[in-house]
Every structure is written in structure tokens, then in C-alpha cells.
Amino acid sequence: MKKCFFVLILIPLSFATYGQQSETDSVKQHHTIGYHANQINAEYWHSFTMPVNRIVGLQQGVNVRQQGGMGSSYTYSLDGISGSGVAFLIDGIPTQYLGSSYAINNFPTALLNRIEVYKGVTPVELGADALGGVINIVTIQPDTSFLDLSYSVGSFNTHQAHLNGQWIDEGSGFITKISSYYTQTDNNYEVWGDEIISVDQQGRRIDITKDNPFTRFNDDLRIIHAKPEIGFTNTKWADKLMVGLTVSDLERGIQNGDNINSVYGEVRLTEQFIMPHLHYQKNDLFVKGLSVNSFNGYSIRENTLIDTSSYLYNWSGDKIIQKSIPGETTQGGVWQSTTYSALVSRFAITYKLSDNHRLSLNYVRQGLNQQNDNNKAEPDFPNPEPIHSTSSFVGLSGSSAWLQKRLNISVFVKRYSNQSETESPSFITPDETNPVSYDEDFWGWGLSAGFDIVSWLKVKSSVERTVNMPSSYQVLGDNIYTVANEELKPEQSFNVNAGLTLNQQVDNVHFFQLDINGFHRDVEDQIFQVQQGSGFSGFVNYMNIISKGVEANLNYKFTDVLSFDINTTYMSVVNNNESGPLASFYEDRIPNTPYFMTNFVLKSKFDNVFITGSRVLSYLQMSHVGEFLLNWESTGVAELKTTIPAQTLFDWGVSYQLPFGITTSLDITNIFNEQVYDFITFQRPGRAFWLRMRYRL
């Protein structure tokens, strides 16, 4: 009843949500109307060495937390929902099937056209089972021949390069293109703090202070990635037909485990990835208004964790103990390889009934096989049985525009399904296995609408009942250290967004836009990993939460010379378990979760500086995250509670573009060299400098 009342209050107040950016920073598409979606134009950032995590993290309602430097583990939160509730796509394809080099924290900004951030309610075109939202990276796909390459050097022995280009034969439509990049860094930045414990070779404690910091030494990263393609474009039978091959190779050091004081000196992780694919796209196929877009790819990814050292290390990088049994992360050592083979298929069809009405159907299927070669360090250790899983998504939507397109309405239904199976070792008869399987489906629904009351005022709202299906790993485990749970239920959420947009152009000189949005998330059966005996863990439905809050963004633009955005988010994410083990924390804030964020970005652009046809771009940005508690607020003495303090970061950059396509840029991140950590004790890099050269033809 409370949910129905909430919707009845909000929908008359406002209809759909479109774009939280100014008109200059937004890309309008038909399927974004009615959704709580930031559309980030990435072109401005092509001239700088700005990671995608940082760009997206400056949006209202978004919080990005990292455990370290480049390539480190990260967590996205969209309006208070994080973890597997947030899905990541590249050109509509889930990134978990594209390898770690395609992860959003490793993807170079120079290859981006725009970044779409959907919070809560998501359109069927994306085909994702994400109750918190979706981040979709849209790559550069121009219709002309071009060449774009760059090279940058930076702090911590960081080197980055990219090559992106294509050639099109105008007569036949034949196209050949390449998208590639290289990243290498030592990530050897300094860390310090009372909570970091280290001892010397004689066992005496070493104090790690700002005046006596230690340097990370096994945190390096190397990525080589290439995606060549050939095909045809703009022909009678295809707007696009591309055959391509994506390959990548990644290697990195593992400096820590879940605890900052677990120092690893030789643990390594490698990944090799290959995926051939076929992409077909055609508008007005057979009949006018009928468009199809199809993608099929088969990927093979092999991850290898190598931990065979017999030494224990301290933060100085010294070998302090030699053990009789190898392994820094486990007793006995590990040389474990996991091979993932996946077939990913996506088929989208849109039929434009008229200028004001359209139907959209999207189907996504992902089949995954996982095989562990458990432990090459101990050849007699048995390999677990393979894991097979299939997940699919079907979404149907109808969109209509009324009242001279001032009123836009979209209604949709979605169906999610997940089937997984494996053979699990028998605890009674060691040589036998027992079948373990999972088969679940879920129907979701939603609607959105937007109304232009006057030219300068829009009201907006959207609502959805959605789900996040558990992964095969969460359901079946890994047959090694993670146990199966065939009774695991999908995470479910009832999402509501509402807001308004005011914008005004004054004398073609000043532009103002103000966005105010409210949101409500009622999440049930959140999935968490918990310990289940010595050395084993499993996934269970552990928590219900309520997340609600408000966001505001103000954009001002002075001609094309100057613009600034300032946004703020305040939210309340609380425990909604009235019974069970968490009942004593009912209505407590969820621990270790930020709830107040503010961001500011100032940009400038000046043409014809020193040389006719040149351009100077610069930015200054600030991000602030308020302090929050590490543990439940109902426990402990207030004065002794562990708090993650407020974090404030400033970045600055300037670029100079010459008329013949050469651009030089300088970025300084964390200008004031603040000690920053998003997770307790896991410190992020201090002040860093980045110099970049780019050429575009």
C-alpha cells in the first residue's frame, strides 16, 4: 500500500527524467526520454588524460570508490545501490563478457563518444538486469575516414597510448578500422597511516607516517588491447556490416588482499582474451520504419592466479620470513587458471509506426561455460567440474508522443531468466558428484513519461519493478572455496524517479539549466557473500534496504567560452529488515556507504590563441564526499566509532590544440596531495602529473 501511495503522489507531480546535463553536454536519443539518465559528451575530455571513473564519478547520484590506483578494484553506487545491482555495457554489450581490459576503469577516454548513466529505471534497449542502474559506454563510430593517436606519460611510471582510425571507400562502402590501446604503470605511490602495520627483518615494528611513508611495489599493471574490423557501411543492404576480432593481454601484481596489512610481494594475475564478432545494422529493412541491430560474439578468456612464493614480505619490499610451505595468499600455493567461454547474442528491432509512435523489441542471450584448472602447484589436487549457465533478457516497449510532442510516454515489460548447472563434489563419497542446478525467471514492468509544461520547464517521472538475477558463481559457487546455494533468490527492487528541469537561454549569451530529482528504491533480498565454515563462503539473501534522496544540478554557460556545473546529492540508505539477524539494526543507515556528495566542474575554451585556428581548453574540478560510518550506527560508543572521513579532491588540466591536429595537454590530479581512501586503510594515489600528446587526422 505504501508503494502505491508513493507512486500516486509522484506521478502527478512529474513525469519522465531526461538528462542531467546542459544542452551542450547532452545527446538526445528517443529512448532516453522518460529516464533518469545523464548523457555525458566525452568529446571535451579527448584532449586530457582523464579516467572514465573520474568523469562518471562527477555526476550527481554517482559515487565511485576505488581500492587503489590505476586498474584497482572499484565499486559504483547509483542512488545508493551498488555491487552487482549496477551493470556496465560497451555499445550495449555486457562488459563481463569482454575481458578486464574492457572494464570501465581501464577503458581510455579517447575512444568514447559519450557515456550514458541510467539510474534506477532503464530502457529495454539496454537489455540489462540491473536494479540500481546501467552505465553504457558508447564508442566513437564516425561515418568518415580518420586517424587518431596519442601517447601520454605520468606519475608512477605510467605510460598510455592509443590508436583509433578507419578508412572508408566512398564508392563501395568498404570499411576497415582499428581500435587499440596500451597501458603500463607501476602504481608505486606512497602510503602511510597508523592503521598500516609493518615489521623489519628483525621483527621490530616500523612506524609508517607521512614523513616516513612506504611505496607500493607489487601493484603494477600492463594492458595490450586491439580490435581490428572490416566490413561495409551505408550500402543498400546494410547500414553497417562488420566482422571483427578483439584481443587483449593483461598482467598485474596483487599487492594486498582484503586487509591492507596483508602485503604480497610476488602474487601475479594474468588474463588473455579473444573474441570474434559479427555486427549487422539496417534501418528501413524491407519496409519503411523497420530497423534491426544484431550483434553476435564468441569470447574465450583465461585468468591465471599465480602465488607460489615461499616468502612473506613487509611494506619495505623486504623478504622477512621464508616458509617451508609456499603461498602468500593461501597455504600450499596456488597456480589456478579459469577459462570462460561465452556466446553473446543481441537482437534489437524497432518499428516506427509514425513520427509519434514506435515499438521496440530487444533480446539478449548470454551462454557461459566456466572451467577451472585448479592448482598446477599441486598437480594431484582434483579439478572441479565445469559450470554451464545461460541467461536471457527479452524486453518490449511502446513509446508515444502527444500534444505536439510535449508529452512523451513509454510503457514496457521485461522478462529475465537464468539457468545454471554443474556437478558438485559429494561430501559422503569423495569420488562421486551430485548435480546442482538453478532455473529462475522474472517478469518486470515499468513506465515513464515527460511533459514540457512550457518551453523552459519540464516535469518528469518513471517507475519500474525490476530484478537483478544472481550469477552462476553466486548460485553454484566455484566447487573449490565457494559453496552452492540453489535456493538463492533474485534481488528485486521497486524504483521510482521524479523531478523537473528548468532552462533558459538569455540573449544567446547566457544559458542556465537547473535539474532537481528525487528517487526512491525499495530493494528486497539483496545478495551478500558470507563465511560458511573454515575457509569456505557462500552467497545468501541477507538484506532489504530503502534508498531515497534528492539530487540537484545547476549548469551555467557563457557563450562557448565558459561553463560550470555544480551538483549535490543527499540520500538515506537504511536497513529495512524488521526481523531476522539484522532486526536490531532496523532503520539504521547501511554502514560503509556514503550519503552526501558534491561536485563542481569549471570549463573554459578559447580560440585563436597565439595562432589562428588554435584552441585552448582548461578545466578545474572538485569532488567532495561527506564522512560516513564504517559500522552500524546503533553499535558502539559514539566517540569511538570508526569513521571514514570526508574526502575532497581537486583536479586541473589545460590543453593546447594546433590547427593541424596536434594537441598537447597537462593534467594534475589531487592537486593538494590529500590522503584519500574510499575504503578504510586502502589509500588512493596522491598528487600526480600527466603529460599527453595527441594527433588527429
XYZ file of C-alpha atoms in Angstrom:
697
model
C 0.000 0.000 0.000
C 2.842 2.410 0.812
C 4.365 1.799 -2.634
C 1.099 2.564 -4.431
C 0.642 5.753 -2.395
C 4.190 6.865 -3.217
C 3.610 6.404 -6.954
C 0.258 8.214 -6.895
C 1.915 11.190 -5.231
C 4.926 11.378 -7.539
C 3.439 10.713 -10.971
C 1.072 13.719 -10.948
C 3.981 15.794 -9.668
C 6.324 14.966 -12.530
C 6.857 12.697 -15.451
C 9.943 11.173 -17.080
C 13.539 12.002 -16.448
C 15.789 13.188 -19.171
C 19.398 14.257 -18.989
C 21.073 15.845 -16.066
C 23.495 17.736 -18.304
C 23.189 21.010 -20.151
C 22.191 21.003 -23.804
C 25.846 21.303 -24.786
C 26.755 18.215 -22.741
C 23.806 16.026 -23.707
C 22.968 13.759 -26.600
C 19.216 13.301 -27.042
C 18.019 9.924 -28.255
C 14.472 8.664 -28.452
C 14.953 6.012 -25.787
C 16.386 8.439 -23.204
C 13.175 10.471 -22.997
C 11.496 9.500 -19.782
C 14.501 8.039 -17.976
C 16.702 9.298 -15.162
C 19.720 9.469 -17.469
C 22.889 11.529 -17.534
C 24.238 11.838 -21.074
C 27.932 12.740 -20.839
C 29.513 14.086 -24.002
C 33.054 12.684 -23.922
C 34.464 14.825 -26.761
C 35.664 17.562 -24.401
C 37.753 15.015 -22.461
C 39.519 13.588 -25.532
C 42.261 16.173 -25.093
C 43.026 15.177 -21.498
C 44.292 12.184 -19.518
C 41.112 11.798 -17.531
C 39.991 8.263 -16.490
C 36.403 7.257 -17.157
C 35.845 6.518 -13.459
C 36.627 10.134 -12.632
C 34.356 11.557 -15.344
C 31.369 9.437 -14.350
C 32.028 9.942 -10.644
C 31.437 13.692 -11.051
C 27.764 13.131 -11.918
C 25.058 13.649 -9.315
C 23.818 10.477 -7.667
C 27.005 8.611 -8.632
C 29.741 7.558 -6.237
C 32.838 5.678 -7.400
C 35.063 4.044 -4.794
C 38.475 2.567 -5.600
C 40.870 0.445 -3.579
C 43.950 1.986 -5.132
C 45.429 3.363 -8.308
C 45.039 2.565 -11.983
C 43.411 -0.808 -12.637
C 42.448 -1.376 -8.988
C 39.151 -2.814 -7.781
C 36.262 -0.353 -7.795
C 32.616 -0.094 -6.771
C 29.945 2.084 -8.359
C 26.913 3.318 -6.445
C 23.918 4.799 -8.295
C 21.454 6.496 -5.945
C 22.622 4.253 -3.116
C 22.535 0.911 -4.989
C 25.909 -0.691 -5.649
C 27.620 -4.001 -6.368
C 26.023 -6.305 -8.933
C 22.983 -4.007 -8.939
C 24.912 -1.748 -11.346
C 25.517 -3.094 -14.867
C 28.240 -1.947 -17.281
C 27.873 -2.077 -21.060
C 30.000 -1.097 -24.046
C 27.852 -0.315 -27.069
C 25.072 -2.271 -25.385
C 27.170 -5.419 -24.717
C 27.766 -6.513 -21.067
C 31.405 -5.916 -20.135
C 31.720 -9.095 -18.049
C 31.956 -10.978 -21.346
C 34.533 -8.605 -22.845
C 37.507 -9.110 -20.544
C 39.151 -6.952 -17.869
C 40.818 -4.650 -20.414
C 37.305 -3.521 -21.339
C 36.407 -2.750 -17.715
C 35.314 0.843 -17.253
C 38.343 1.706 -15.078
C 40.737 0.563 -17.836
C 38.927 1.942 -20.890
C 40.619 5.013 -22.450
C 38.558 8.185 -22.749
C 39.913 8.881 -26.244
C 37.772 6.046 -27.671
C 34.499 7.373 -26.252
C 31.679 9.202 -27.949
C 29.513 9.508 -24.868
C 28.681 7.821 -21.572
C 25.070 7.056 -20.686
C 24.258 6.761 -16.980
C 20.796 5.389 -16.204
C 19.801 5.427 -12.548
C 17.032 3.104 -11.434
C 14.636 2.662 -14.335
C 16.358 1.540 -17.560
C 15.035 1.225 -21.146
C 14.600 -2.155 -22.828
C 17.181 -1.129 -25.466
C 19.953 -1.820 -22.939
C 18.814 -5.342 -22.070
C 20.286 -5.350 -18.561
C 19.029 -6.897 -15.305
C 20.321 -4.111 -13.090
C 18.094 -2.830 -10.313
C 20.431 0.051 -9.456
C 21.075 1.282 -12.981
C 23.240 0.923 -16.051
C 26.372 2.656 -17.330
C 26.647 2.295 -21.105
C 29.837 3.372 -22.872
C 29.208 4.387 -26.492
C 32.368 4.309 -28.600
C 33.340 6.636 -31.446
C 31.792 5.498 -34.737
C 32.110 8.319 -37.315
C 31.000 7.998 -40.948
C 34.263 9.319 -42.397
C 37.882 8.200 -42.614
C 40.089 9.390 -39.769
C 43.201 8.665 -37.717
C 43.537 9.456 -34.018
C 46.545 8.537 -31.895
C 48.084 9.679 -28.635
C 50.837 8.995 -26.136
C 50.997 10.097 -22.519
C 53.426 9.782 -19.621
C 52.646 10.367 -15.990
C 53.489 9.820 -12.376
C 54.231 6.338 -11.032
C 55.968 5.388 -14.293
C 52.696 5.453 -16.200
C 52.627 5.198 -19.993
C 49.469 5.175 -22.083
C 48.956 5.108 -25.841
C 46.003 4.664 -28.162
C 45.464 4.231 -31.899
C 41.989 4.615 -33.351
C 41.200 5.010 -37.008
C 39.267 3.845 -40.036
C 39.290 4.084 -43.816
C 36.110 4.073 -45.935
C 35.904 3.614 -49.694
C 33.132 6.037 -50.630
C 32.166 4.136 -53.771
C 31.663 0.623 -52.379
C 31.176 1.424 -48.701
C 34.031 -0.929 -47.752
C 35.466 -0.033 -44.348
C 38.455 -1.167 -42.349
C 39.117 0.108 -38.839
C 41.324 -0.430 -35.816
C 40.812 0.443 -32.168
C 43.721 -0.272 -29.854
C 45.448 0.932 -26.701
C 48.330 0.197 -24.366
C 48.580 0.923 -20.644
C 51.520 0.394 -18.325
C 52.013 1.677 -14.794
C 53.941 0.745 -11.659
C 51.305 2.265 -9.338
C 54.210 2.821 -6.930
C 52.670 5.659 -4.960
C 53.302 6.320 -1.268
C 51.040 5.155 1.577
C 51.096 5.894 5.291
C 48.919 5.830 8.399
C 48.717 4.452 11.946
C 46.500 1.584 10.795
C 49.229 0.220 8.480
C 51.429 -2.257 10.330
C 54.850 -3.415 9.156
C 57.890 -5.005 10.745
C 61.524 -5.162 9.714
C 63.589 -8.299 9.211
C 64.256 -8.484 12.950
C 60.529 -8.344 13.773
C 60.551 -4.771 15.092
C 57.569 -2.579 14.209
C 58.116 0.198 11.666
C 56.088 3.382 12.056
C 54.568 4.400 8.709
C 53.934 8.147 8.785
C 53.621 10.891 6.208
C 57.269 11.728 6.841
C 58.236 8.054 6.638
C 55.872 6.544 4.025
C 56.173 3.240 2.222
C 55.848 2.704 -1.514
C 53.573 0.153 -3.169
C 55.850 -2.243 -5.039
C 53.779 -5.152 -6.449
C 50.893 -3.163 -7.866
C 51.979 -2.793 -11.497
C 49.586 -3.104 -14.449
C 50.081 -3.783 -18.151
C 47.326 -3.965 -20.782
C 47.619 -4.527 -24.530
C 44.343 -4.343 -26.428
C 43.422 -4.374 -30.137
C 40.162 -4.572 -32.059
C 40.536 -4.734 -35.875
C 37.359 -4.802 -38.007
C 36.396 -4.923 -41.683
C 33.026 -4.656 -43.373
C 30.667 -2.415 -45.278
C 28.760 0.709 -44.353
C 25.941 2.750 -45.910
C 25.013 0.218 -48.602
C 21.551 -0.707 -49.866
C 21.580 -3.953 -47.908
C 23.281 -2.779 -44.703
C 23.873 0.446 -42.869
C 26.641 -1.466 -41.124
C 28.038 -4.967 -41.510
C 31.235 -5.523 -39.547
C 33.353 -8.563 -38.808
C 35.918 -8.041 -36.067
C 38.330 -9.642 -33.651
C 39.012 -8.327 -30.155
C 42.207 -9.474 -28.440
C 43.830 -8.360 -25.208
C 46.540 -9.355 -22.780
C 46.664 -8.178 -19.173
C 49.122 -8.716 -16.343
C 49.125 -7.149 -12.921
C 50.626 -7.525 -9.500
C 48.439 -8.169 -6.463
C 49.726 -6.006 -3.610
C 47.062 -6.709 -0.991
C 44.198 -8.949 -0.033
C 41.129 -7.725 1.847
C 43.394 -6.276 4.528
C 45.946 -3.506 3.956
C 48.375 -5.326 6.248
C 48.434 -8.432 4.060
C 51.400 -7.445 1.909
C 52.061 -9.627 -1.136
C 55.380 -9.387 -2.931
C 55.092 -11.884 -5.796
C 51.395 -12.673 -6.373
C 50.501 -12.172 -10.043
C 47.322 -12.216 -12.128
C 47.237 -12.627 -15.904
C 44.410 -12.618 -18.423
C 44.276 -13.440 -22.133
C 41.128 -12.655 -24.122
C 39.948 -13.191 -27.689
C 36.534 -12.615 -29.252
C 35.485 -12.744 -32.927
C 32.202 -10.964 -33.579
C 29.655 -10.057 -36.270
C 27.620 -6.846 -36.170
C 24.743 -6.044 -38.549
C 22.588 -2.917 -38.576
C 19.948 -1.721 -41.060
C 17.258 0.943 -40.992
C 14.099 0.620 -43.122
C 14.641 -3.113 -43.626
C 12.002 -4.451 -46.071
C 9.532 -1.739 -45.031
C 9.955 1.910 -44.053
C 10.356 2.397 -40.317
C 11.603 -1.129 -39.532
C 15.146 -1.157 -38.085
C 17.250 -4.063 -36.856
C 20.504 -4.194 -34.924
C 22.212 -7.542 -34.305
C 25.451 -8.473 -32.539
C 26.948 -11.946 -32.091
C 30.283 -12.687 -30.449
C 32.090 -15.707 -29.044
C 34.698 -14.949 -26.398
C 37.378 -17.032 -24.694
C 39.033 -15.632 -21.584
C 41.672 -17.306 -19.426
C 42.506 -15.897 -15.996
C 45.515 -17.226 -14.104
C 46.388 -16.508 -10.478
C 49.993 -17.334 -9.582
C 51.014 -17.499 -5.933
C 53.999 -19.814 -5.448
C 56.410 -17.731 -3.375
C 57.775 -19.139 -0.127
C 58.475 -15.687 1.324
C 56.487 -13.201 3.367
C 57.103 -9.506 2.638
C 56.851 -6.289 4.612
C 55.915 -2.817 3.331
C 59.556 -2.050 2.578
C 59.508 -4.822 -0.009
C 61.878 -6.924 2.131
C 61.595 -10.687 2.479
C 61.124 -11.076 6.231
C 60.237 -14.781 6.520
C 60.954 -17.844 4.409
C 58.329 -20.565 4.836
C 58.585 -24.288 4.266
C 55.200 -24.211 2.508
C 54.729 -21.870 -0.482
C 51.903 -19.366 -0.858
C 51.377 -15.775 0.266
C 47.577 -15.785 -0.058
C 46.990 -19.444 0.861
C 48.828 -22.315 2.487
C 50.333 -24.539 -0.187
C 50.427 -22.013 -3.002
C 48.153 -21.503 -5.981
C 48.601 -21.651 -9.725
C 44.967 -21.571 -10.744
C 43.639 -20.982 -14.247
C 39.990 -20.385 -15.066
C 38.746 -20.438 -18.650
C 35.496 -18.697 -19.556
C 33.932 -19.268 -22.966
C 30.822 -17.228 -23.747
C 28.449 -16.793 -26.654
C 26.797 -13.363 -26.536
C 23.894 -12.564 -28.870
C 21.892 -9.381 -29.054
C 18.992 -8.683 -31.418
C 17.068 -5.411 -31.341
C 14.206 -4.437 -33.625
C 12.350 -1.126 -33.744
C 9.274 -0.336 -35.789
C 8.382 3.293 -36.240
C 4.614 3.363 -36.668
C 4.649 7.118 -37.271
C 6.635 10.167 -36.232
C 4.985 9.947 -32.819
C 4.728 6.212 -32.104
C 7.191 3.331 -32.074
C 7.594 -0.239 -30.817
C 10.897 -1.716 -29.643
C 11.873 -5.327 -29.005
C 15.245 -6.317 -27.546
C 16.552 -9.840 -26.973
C 19.880 -10.626 -25.303
C 21.208 -14.125 -24.651
C 24.453 -14.996 -22.894
C 25.733 -18.559 -22.649
C 28.767 -19.138 -20.417
C 30.961 -22.161 -19.731
C 33.497 -21.999 -16.913
C 36.309 -24.499 -16.360
C 38.836 -24.330 -13.529
C 42.289 -25.880 -13.821
C 42.505 -25.766 -10.076
C 46.081 -25.947 -8.912
C 49.118 -26.507 -11.076
C 51.222 -26.008 -7.960
C 49.707 -29.241 -6.589
C 49.060 -31.500 -9.610
C 47.319 -34.163 -7.504
C 44.625 -31.718 -6.396
C 41.450 -32.606 -8.402
C 39.970 -30.137 -10.868
C 36.341 -29.158 -10.240
C 33.582 -29.910 -12.720
C 32.754 -27.245 -15.337
C 29.919 -24.777 -14.774
C 27.376 -24.051 -17.525
C 24.977 -21.124 -17.429
C 22.565 -19.344 -19.749
C 20.899 -16.025 -19.097
C 18.488 -14.174 -21.337
C 16.561 -10.931 -21.481
C 13.505 -10.010 -23.534
C 12.072 -6.507 -23.429
C 9.139 -4.951 -25.289
C 8.319 -1.255 -25.136
C 5.890 1.137 -26.737
C 6.635 4.858 -26.915
C 4.276 7.639 -27.924
C 4.418 11.425 -28.243
C 1.311 13.588 -27.851
C 0.327 17.262 -27.757
C 2.846 18.352 -30.420
C 5.412 16.051 -28.767
C 5.206 17.931 -25.476
C 4.037 14.743 -23.726
C 6.156 11.589 -24.153
C 5.093 8.264 -22.653
C 6.816 4.885 -22.653
C 5.431 1.612 -21.284
C 7.457 -1.593 -21.183
C 7.656 -5.175 -19.939
C 10.803 -7.241 -19.396
C 11.494 -10.922 -18.826
C 14.693 -12.149 -17.210
C 15.809 -15.783 -16.974
C 18.831 -17.649 -15.658
C 19.710 -21.346 -15.882
C 22.913 -22.757 -14.391
C 24.184 -26.272 -13.747
C 27.272 -28.150 -12.591
C 28.395 -31.272 -10.757
C 29.320 -30.671 -7.122
C 31.686 -32.966 -5.155
C 29.948 -35.349 -2.780
C 30.905 -34.941 0.870
C 29.888 -38.562 1.526
C 31.619 -40.339 -1.370
C 34.720 -38.372 -2.499
C 34.843 -39.971 -5.952
C 31.216 -39.104 -6.755
C 29.487 -35.868 -7.696
C 25.945 -34.609 -7.311
C 24.114 -32.480 -9.889
C 23.456 -28.895 -8.842
C 21.213 -26.666 -10.919
C 19.327 -23.376 -10.858
C 16.422 -22.239 -13.027
C 14.700 -18.926 -12.359
C 12.796 -16.315 -14.344
C 11.182 -12.998 -13.515
C 8.793 -10.566 -15.209
C 9.339 -6.835 -14.746
C 7.393 -3.826 -15.883
C 7.665 -0.067 -15.949
C 6.527 3.217 -17.387
C 7.899 6.680 -17.870
C 6.591 9.973 -19.144
C 7.757 13.527 -19.603
C 5.783 16.721 -20.136
C 7.028 20.108 -21.373
C 4.757 22.483 -19.459
C 6.334 25.482 -21.167
C 9.491 25.878 -23.229
C 11.609 26.400 -20.110
C 10.021 23.886 -17.727
C 9.804 20.074 -17.954
C 8.366 17.724 -15.345
C 9.292 14.089 -15.304
C 8.819 10.720 -13.604
C 9.432 6.999 -14.113
C 8.634 3.811 -12.220
C 9.751 0.205 -12.555
C 9.563 -3.188 -10.914
C 12.882 -4.811 -11.726
C 15.297 -7.537 -10.721
C 18.970 -8.475 -10.563
C 19.397 -12.174 -11.342
C 22.111 -13.998 -9.359
C 25.169 -15.021 -11.345
C 26.183 -18.639 -11.837
C 29.061 -18.064 -9.409
C 26.686 -16.813 -6.714
C 24.315 -19.762 -7.205
C 26.723 -22.639 -7.903
C 29.920 -21.393 -6.280
C 33.257 -22.414 -7.756
C 33.431 -26.007 -6.497
C 36.572 -25.010 -4.566
C 36.109 -22.416 -1.810
C 32.599 -21.078 -2.538
C 29.645 -23.372 -1.851
C 26.441 -23.566 -3.894
C 23.054 -22.173 -2.855
C 20.292 -23.458 -5.143
C 17.688 -21.563 -3.088
C 19.185 -18.136 -3.794
C 16.516 -15.683 -4.894
C 16.904 -12.757 -7.317
C 17.345 -9.286 -5.870
C 14.173 -7.284 -6.511
C 13.560 -3.559 -6.466
C 10.687 -1.126 -6.849
C 12.189 2.050 -8.351
C 10.644 5.498 -8.665
C 12.261 8.638 -10.107
C 10.750 12.115 -10.226
C 11.983 15.601 -10.993
C 11.876 18.773 -13.007
C 14.142 20.710 -15.357
C 14.239 24.484 -15.783
C 16.341 26.005 -18.548
C 16.597 29.442 -20.070
C 18.643 30.996 -22.875
C 19.284 34.735 -22.412
C 20.338 36.849 -25.417
C 22.257 33.949 -26.966
C 24.939 34.678 -24.363
C 23.850 33.126 -21.072
C 22.334 29.684 -20.626
C 21.021 28.342 -17.329
C 19.696 24.887 -16.503
C 18.560 23.542 -13.155
C 17.672 19.883 -12.586
C 16.062 18.661 -9.383
C 15.285 14.974 -8.981
C 14.006 12.728 -6.230
C 14.298 8.963 -6.108
C 13.021 6.012 -4.119
C 14.380 2.442 -4.155
C 12.766 -0.420 -2.234
C 15.171 -3.362 -2.564
C 14.404 -6.883 -1.322
C 16.617 -9.954 -0.935
C 19.987 -8.294 -1.513
C 22.699 -10.890 -2.103
C 25.787 -10.962 0.129
C 28.753 -13.300 0.469
C 29.131 -14.711 3.995
C 31.511 -17.135 5.700
C 30.210 -20.709 5.947
C 32.790 -22.654 7.904
C 36.557 -22.520 7.941
C 37.907 -21.446 4.563
C 34.516 -21.567 2.814
C 31.949 -18.948 1.900
C 28.633 -18.728 0.067
C 26.011 -16.275 -1.112
C 22.711 -15.688 0.684
C 19.762 -13.277 0.531
C 20.655 -11.166 3.508
C 19.182 -7.693 3.481
C 16.291 -5.465 2.457
C 17.019 -1.756 2.078
C 15.242 1.513 1.394
C 17.185 4.157 -0.519
C 15.692 7.574 -1.068
C 17.079 11.017 -1.670
C 17.286 14.136 -3.761
C 19.745 15.398 -6.388
C 20.241 18.842 -7.852
C 22.426 20.068 -10.707
C 22.968 23.653 -11.831
C 24.598 24.382 -15.177
C 25.626 27.798 -16.448
C 27.132 28.521 -19.856
C 28.518 31.805 -21.166
C 28.558 31.530 -24.978
C 31.097 28.853 -25.911
C 33.811 30.304 -23.689
C 32.886 29.354 -20.139
C 30.651 26.819 -18.398
C 30.301 25.349 -14.974
C 28.298 22.566 -13.351
C 27.686 22.152 -9.663
C 25.674 19.266 -8.273
C 24.854 17.751 -4.937
C 23.247 14.535 -3.734
C 21.808 13.673 -0.348
C 20.371 10.228 0.281
C 19.263 7.961 3.059
C 20.066 4.265 2.592
C 18.670 2.306 5.541
C 18.182 -1.278 6.673
C 14.586 -2.423 6.143
C 14.819 -5.827 7.864
C 12.184 -5.900 10.615
C 13.019 -9.496 11.520
C 15.984 -11.849 11.303
C 19.623 -11.275 12.278
C 19.571 -7.622 11.189
C 16.385 -6.653 13.027
C 18.339 -4.944 15.799
C 19.664 -2.509 13.170
C 16.241 -1.761 11.678
C 16.171 1.724 10.068
C 19.907 2.190 10.686
C 21.939 3.652 7.854
C 23.696 0.956 5.841
C 27.312 1.027 7.095
C 30.303 1.869 4.943
C 28.073 3.743 2.469
C 28.463 7.440 1.525
C 25.280 9.508 1.611
C 26.356 13.084 0.776
C 28.281 14.111 -2.364
C 29.013 17.427 -4.070
C 30.848 18.024 -7.345
C 31.939 21.120 -9.242
C 33.384 21.414 -12.765
C 34.533 24.662 -14.395
C 35.441 24.543 -18.107
C 36.790 27.170 -20.490
C 37.509 27.298 -24.208
C 39.418 29.990 -26.097
C 40.015 30.004 -29.869
C 42.846 31.547 -31.893
C 45.311 31.790 -29.014
C 48.711 32.862 -30.475
C 47.916 31.008 -33.741
C 44.832 31.318 -35.945
C 42.812 28.111 -35.744
C 44.261 27.042 -32.403
C 42.234 26.272 -29.284
C 42.946 26.244 -25.547
C 40.797 24.124 -23.235
C 41.054 24.051 -19.457
C 39.122 22.663 -16.511
C 39.093 22.806 -12.745
C 37.043 20.256 -10.864
C 36.282 19.398 -7.278
C 34.599 16.385 -5.724
C 33.542 16.069 -2.102
C 32.209 13.024 -0.261
C 30.973 13.549 3.289
C 32.121 11.386 6.170
C 30.293 8.138 6.935
C 30.454 5.336 9.484
C 32.271 2.091 8.846
C 29.888 0.027 11.025
C 26.252 0.111 12.133
C 25.293 3.374 13.805
C 23.411 1.599 16.634
C 26.526 -0.177 17.892
C 29.463 1.144 19.882
C 30.163 4.361 21.710
C 29.722 7.464 19.557
C 33.164 8.862 20.395
C 34.886 5.590 19.469
C 33.091 4.740 16.235
C 35.265 4.269 13.185
C 34.519 6.938 10.606
C 35.730 7.269 7.061
C 36.460 11.000 6.965
C 35.256 13.477 4.393
C 37.214 13.399 1.144
C 37.771 16.467 -1.058
C 39.749 16.293 -4.294
C 40.769 18.962 -6.797
C 42.000 18.307 -10.353
C 43.179 20.760 -13.007
C 44.110 20.454 -16.647
C 44.918 22.531 -19.729
C 45.334 21.589 -23.390
C 46.562 23.462 -26.445
C 45.322 22.334 -29.854
C 47.146 23.457 -33.003
C 45.237 23.908 -36.292
C 46.978 20.933 -37.940
C 45.626 18.339 -35.455
C 48.309 18.200 -32.735
C 47.193 18.662 -29.131
C 49.372 18.886 -26.016
C 47.824 18.639 -22.553
C 48.833 18.698 -18.894
C 46.714 17.284 -16.045
C 47.326 17.466 -12.316
C 45.185 15.180 -10.174
C 44.763 15.507 -6.412
C 46.382 18.941 -6.570
C 46.756 19.360 -2.809
C 48.158 15.839 -2.282
C 45.384 14.854 0.105
C 45.400 11.455 1.778
C 42.397 9.847 0.127
C 40.845 6.446 0.694
C 37.345 5.318 -0.248
C 37.676 2.118 1.804
C 39.217 2.157 5.247
C 43.045 1.933 5.077
C 43.133 1.438 1.274
C 44.818 4.663 0.242
C 44.500 6.079 -3.287
C 47.320 7.954 -5.070
C 48.398 11.421 -4.027
C 49.308 14.278 -6.346
C 50.087 13.102 -9.884
C 51.102 14.757 -13.177
C 50.142 13.651 -16.689
C 51.552 14.943 -19.985
C 49.902 13.913 -23.258
C 50.453 14.379 -26.994
C 47.640 13.659 -29.435
C 47.395 13.762 -33.220
C 44.171 13.586 -35.219
C 43.977 13.492 -38.995
